Amino acid sequence: MLLSIRNLVVRYDRVLAVQEASLACEEGGCIALIGANGAGKSSTLRAITGLVRPSAGEITFAGERIDRLGPAAIVARGVSMVPEGRRVFPLMSVRDNLMMGAHLRRDEAAIRADLARLLDRFPRLAERIGQQAGTLSGGEQEMLVVARALMARPKLLLLDEPSLGLAPMVVRDIAFLIRSINRDDKVSVVLVEQNSRMALRISDHAYVLETGRVALSGPSHELAEDDHVRRLYLGVGAE
Amino acid sequence: MTQILIDGCVLSANYALIALGITLIFSIINLLNFAHGELFMVGAFMVYYVYGVFHLPFVAGLVVAALITAVIGALFEKFFFAPVMRSSTREENSMLLAVGTALLLDSVALFAFGHEQRGVPDVIPGVMQIAGGFLPYQRLLVLLVSLLLVGVLLWFVQYTRPGRAMRALAQDRDAARLMGVNVERTSMLGFAIGAALAGLAGGLLVTVQGISAGAGPAISIKAFIMIMIGGAGVVGGALLGAVVLGFAESVGYSLLPGSETYLLIFVALILFLIIRPQGIMGHPWG
Ligand SMILES: Nc1ncnc2c1ncn2[C@@H]1O[C@H](COP(=O)(O)OP(=O)(O)OP(=O)(O)O)[C@@H](O)[C@H]1O
Ligand SMILES: [Mg+2]
């Protein structure tokens, strides 16, 4: 397993956000975390990247415990996260935003090559390379934060609600992009989504979080057929 | 008229160093540095000792001023501000601490440097005449070195990796951490550079105005005025604030007797803040 989480507990003062959750993602895999608001999805991702320190439990990445490390050390090991809400650096140019993704890298020639390749892949970003990131549209900002995360050359990419607030057409582009990052670039993916339909279609394995616990897990196509999931997360059935 | 223009330029350039320094600290660490004027004063005394007393080159004095104030800034950040800001969620705590550091430097300075007003001999003697105005070479030197330092700082923040990390940290702390920015080190570096800018401003201006151990608070207030005019946390605002204050002073001193200039500046500032409380360019740092 590339990433494995065992009995993770995340606590903020009195709030217990994640309670003994266990999940795993194999090398090259794409797993989805779905669940209602406040289920603990973001908290799980924040614990993986070291933005919050787990109160208990174990997180291993590529065979190494990472749950006591800070974000910089975790990024350096190959975990990149695209946080909730399109957190571009609003007053920086598109180029500087992308270069921030390569902040810890020192292979200048390879960084330039990666930048050029990403700009080919995202022509809309290339057209706006000198523009302030805060002035981009929501869809463009989402592209930018994903591209910025790729500039770190991650082995594992964590995405927190990339489709939130985007038009259906753009959501399709994003879904296509995530699949291509997973299949073509061979980057493993943990996808957190409110759009459960999209998440279950893209991922090969999924976890349903309910009040901080893993309520259900299994291959995504099986979960998509599950009555409980269909009723609560896909909004079908219950006639 | 020409004289007002000349003096305004010299003051503005020097004040720009002060305003940029306090802006840097404000945007990265989220702290209004009450000890900024004290750092200016320490820098001025370093030049007084190295250049004025020990007769080493003026440049050596500036280097010592920058280094000492940078170290003071870095130590303040690491041992005072970082622990307090980590453990407390109330802004008043770090603000009180900032006032404390100012008082600390004030009393140490009074003890170490004495209460006399000090000055240094001209680095370059002589006066230049331009269109009916006088520009002593000394002031020309202050002007040019200040402009050079402002340019170096802007280049650093805009085009280097640590500079970019500072901007990232100022704009979105968590996103910056996710890029691998080392918050502790970058905050220390930001405080050190901001402090060194204050020290350099003092080290330059001591050659024109002299210095005394009690000069700190007045300079801090000038720094606050500048960022209030321009808008806190914005580089462009800091520069604008410096130009406005520099020229207000040079106009005021040539037309009015003594202390009335600052009285008028305060009145104008209050009126201005009623109309535009966020300053001229007030929004987060870029
Ligand atoms: N910084 C914080 N301080 C205190 N409580 C928090 C904090 N962040 C999250 N929580 C609480 O932890 C619980 C889980 O939050 P989390 O953000 O992980 O949920 P989520 O599944 O990502 O929800 P959403 O779909 O709305 O983004 C919630 O009850 C939330 O109120
Ligand atoms: Mg969330």
Tab-separated table of C-alpha atoms in Angstrom, chain B residues 77-90 92-95 97:
chain	number	residue	atom	x	y	z
B	77	GLU	CA	10.497	36.516	16.418
B	78	LYS	CA	11.845	33.169	17.495
B	79	PHE	CA	11.788	33.590	21.253
B	80	PHE	CA	8.998	36.114	21.853
B	81	PHE	CA	6.478	36.289	19.042
B	82	ALA	CA	6.465	32.753	17.640
B	83	PRO	CA	5.716	31.055	21.000
B	84	VAL	CA	3.108	33.625	22.001
B	85	MET	CA	1.340	33.576	18.648
B	86	ARG	CA	1.327	29.784	18.613
B	87	SER	CA	-0.276	29.468	22.020
B	88	SER	CA	-2.726	32.359	21.990
B	89	THR	CA	-5.604	33.178	19.737
B	90	ARG	CA	-6.006	36.735	20.949
B	92	GLU	CA	-3.950	41.709	21.985
B	93	ASN	CA	-1.332	39.338	23.376
B	94	SER	CA	1.100	39.735	20.515
B	95	MET	CA	0.399	43.460	20.394
B	97	LEU	CA	4.328	41.835	23.523
